[in-house]
Amino acid sequence: MTQAETETVPEQVRPGRTRWGVFAAILAVPTLVVAGLIALLVAWLFTDDSVDTGVRKASCVEAFAYGGAKPPAGARDLTCVLEAAQDPRYEARFRLRRAEVSAWVAASYPDGPGLRNVQCDGAEIYACMNRGPVAGQSSSVQVEITYDGPKWSEVRFVAFTQ
């Protein structure tokens, strides 16, 4: 046997050779996870995830009429909403001069009841009125009055069906 036949030539290894496919796969997984989390965060920030409560702006004339009243002439900051559930529930909030509140309630409900200063819900409420349905009406009314400065009152008017 000759020496050339028995001698094996070792395979040459090139220094610095990297398997880029494996390296790219290892980096791709965490990169995709981070990109997905960022996309979910952006989607969460820009979506309206509020629950629809069914509360909508409403005509104040309609809200007061549902409770058998008219909006007061000197009201300021008048806002009205309708809560559409099984039965409608209107709520109006406004500011009115303190001296005009009793006159408005008396003109709206001449057959009573009037405002009272006892048995009102909440310590900040200084006067209130609760009126159940009367003949020809199906709605009940609640009026709550709080102080809003020395000359003004904030009034919450609620008309609803029981």
Coordinates of C-alpha atoms in Angstrom, one line a residue:
M1 CA 0.0 0.0 0.0
T2 CA 1.3 3.3 -0.8
Q3 CA 1.3 6.1 1.6
A4 CA -1.0 8.2 -0.6
E5 CA -3.8 5.7 -0.4
T6 CA -3.8 5.5 3.4
E7 CA -3.5 9.1 4.1
T8 CA -6.7 11.0 4.7
V9 CA -7.0 14.7 4.1
P10 CA -8.8 16.5 7.0
E11 CA -11.7 18.6 6.0
Q12 CA -10.8 22.2 6.1
V13 CA -12.8 24.4 8.5
R14 CA -13.1 28.0 7.6
P15 CA -12.8 30.2 10.6
G16 CA -15.7 32.7 11.3
R17 CA -18.4 30.9 9.5
T18 CA -21.8 31.6 11.1
R19 CA -25.0 29.8 10.5
W20 CA -27.2 32.9 9.8
G21 CA -30.4 31.0 9.4
V22 CA -30.3 29.7 13.0
F23 CA -29.2 33.1 14.3
A24 CA -32.1 34.9 12.5
A25 CA -34.6 32.4 13.8
I26 CA -33.5 32.8 17.3
L27 CA -33.8 36.6 17.0
A28 CA -37.1 36.5 15.1
V29 CA -39.1 35.0 17.9
P30 CA -38.6 37.6 20.6
T31 CA -38.8 40.4 18.0
L32 CA -42.2 39.2 16.8
V33 CA -43.4 38.8 20.4
V34 CA -42.4 42.4 21.2
A35 CA -43.9 43.7 18.0
G36 CA -47.2 41.9 18.7
L37 CA -47.3 43.4 22.2
I38 CA -46.7 46.9 20.9
A39 CA -49.4 46.4 18.3
L40 CA -51.9 45.3 21.0
L41 CA -50.9 48.3 23.2
V42 CA -51.5 50.7 20.3
A43 CA -54.9 49.1 19.5
W44 CA -55.9 49.2 23.1
L45 CA -55.0 52.9 23.4
F46 CA -56.9 54.0 20.3
T47 CA -60.1 51.9 20.7
D48 CA -63.2 53.1 22.5
D49 CA -63.5 50.5 25.2
S50 CA -66.2 52.3 27.1
V51 CA -69.4 50.5 27.9
D52 CA -72.5 51.8 26.2
T53 CA -74.6 52.9 29.1
G54 CA -77.6 53.9 26.9
V55 CA -77.3 57.6 28.1
R56 CA -77.9 60.1 25.3
K57 CA -78.4 63.8 25.0
A58 CA -82.0 64.7 24.9
S59 CA -84.2 67.7 24.2
C60 CA -84.8 69.6 27.4
V61 CA -88.3 70.5 26.4
E62 CA -89.0 66.8 26.0
A63 CA -87.3 65.9 29.3
F64 CA -89.3 68.4 31.3
A65 CA -92.6 67.6 29.4
Y66 CA -92.1 63.9 30.4
G67 CA -92.3 65.1 34.0
G68 CA -95.2 67.5 33.4
A69 CA -93.1 70.7 33.7
K70 CA -91.5 73.4 31.6
P71 CA -87.9 74.4 31.6
P72 CA -87.4 77.4 33.9
A73 CA -86.9 80.7 32.1
G74 CA -83.8 81.8 33.9
A75 CA -81.9 78.5 33.9
R76 CA -78.2 78.5 33.1
D77 CA -76.0 75.6 32.1
L78 CA -79.0 73.5 31.2
T79 CA -78.2 69.9 30.1
C80 CA -80.6 67.1 29.6
V81 CA -80.0 63.4 29.0
L82 CA -82.2 60.3 28.3
E83 CA -81.3 57.0 29.8
A84 CA -83.0 54.5 27.5
A85 CA -83.5 51.3 29.5
Q86 CA -86.7 49.3 29.8
D87 CA -88.5 52.6 30.6
P88 CA -87.2 56.0 29.7
R89 CA -85.6 58.1 32.4
Y90 CA -84.9 61.8 31.8
E91 CA -82.5 63.9 33.8
A92 CA -81.9 67.6 33.6
R93 CA -79.3 69.6 35.5
F94 CA -79.2 73.4 35.6
R95 CA -78.4 76.4 37.7
L96 CA -81.2 78.8 38.8
R97 CA -81.3 81.8 41.1
R98 CA -82.1 80.6 44.6
A99 CA -85.1 82.9 44.9
E100 CA -86.6 81.5 41.7
V101 CA -86.4 77.8 42.5
S102 CA -89.5 77.6 44.7
A103 CA -91.6 79.7 42.3
W104 CA -90.6 77.4 39.4
V105 CA -91.6 74.2 41.3
A106 CA -94.9 75.8 42.5
A107 CA -95.7 76.9 38.9
S108 CA -94.8 73.4 37.5
Y109 CA -96.7 71.5 40.1
P110 CA -99.5 73.7 41.4
D111 CA -101.3 70.8 43.0
G112 CA -98.2 69.9 45.0
P113 CA -96.2 68.6 46.6
G114 CA -93.9 71.5 47.3
L115 CA -90.2 71.6 48.2
R116 CA -89.2 70.2 51.6
N117 CA -86.0 70.5 53.6
V118 CA -86.2 67.2 55.4
Q119 CA -85.8 63.6 54.3
C120 CA -83.7 64.6 51.3
D121 CA -81.0 62.2 50.1
G122 CA -77.5 63.5 50.8
A123 CA -76.1 66.0 53.2
E124 CA -75.4 68.6 50.5
I125 CA -79.1 68.7 49.3
Y126 CA -80.9 71.5 51.0
A127 CA -84.3 71.0 49.4
C128 CA -86.1 68.3 47.5
M129 CA -89.4 67.1 46.1
N130 CA -90.7 63.6 45.2
R131 CA -93.8 63.3 43.1
G132 CA -95.4 60.1 42.1
P133 CA -97.6 59.7 39.0
V134 CA -100.8 61.7 39.0
A135 CA -103.9 61.4 36.9
G136 CA -103.1 61.6 33.3
Q137 CA -99.4 61.0 33.8
S138 CA -97.3 57.9 34.0
S139 CA -94.1 59.4 35.2
S140 CA -92.7 60.2 38.6
V141 CA -90.5 63.3 39.3
Q142 CA -87.6 63.9 41.7
V143 CA -86.1 67.4 42.2
E144 CA -83.0 67.9 44.3
I145 CA -81.5 71.3 45.0
T146 CA -78.0 72.1 46.2
Y147 CA -76.2 75.4 46.9
D148 CA -74.1 76.8 44.2
G149 CA -72.8 80.0 45.6
P150 CA -74.6 82.7 47.6
K151 CA -77.3 83.5 45.0
W152 CA -77.5 80.3 42.9
S153 CA -78.8 76.8 43.3
E154 CA -78.0 73.7 41.2
V155 CA -81.1 71.8 40.4
R156 CA -81.3 68.1 39.4
F157 CA -84.6 67.2 37.8
V158 CA -85.4 63.5 37.1
A159 CA -88.5 62.2 35.4
F160 CA -89.0 58.5 35.1
T161 CA -91.6 55.7 34.9
Q162 CA -91.9 53.4 37.8

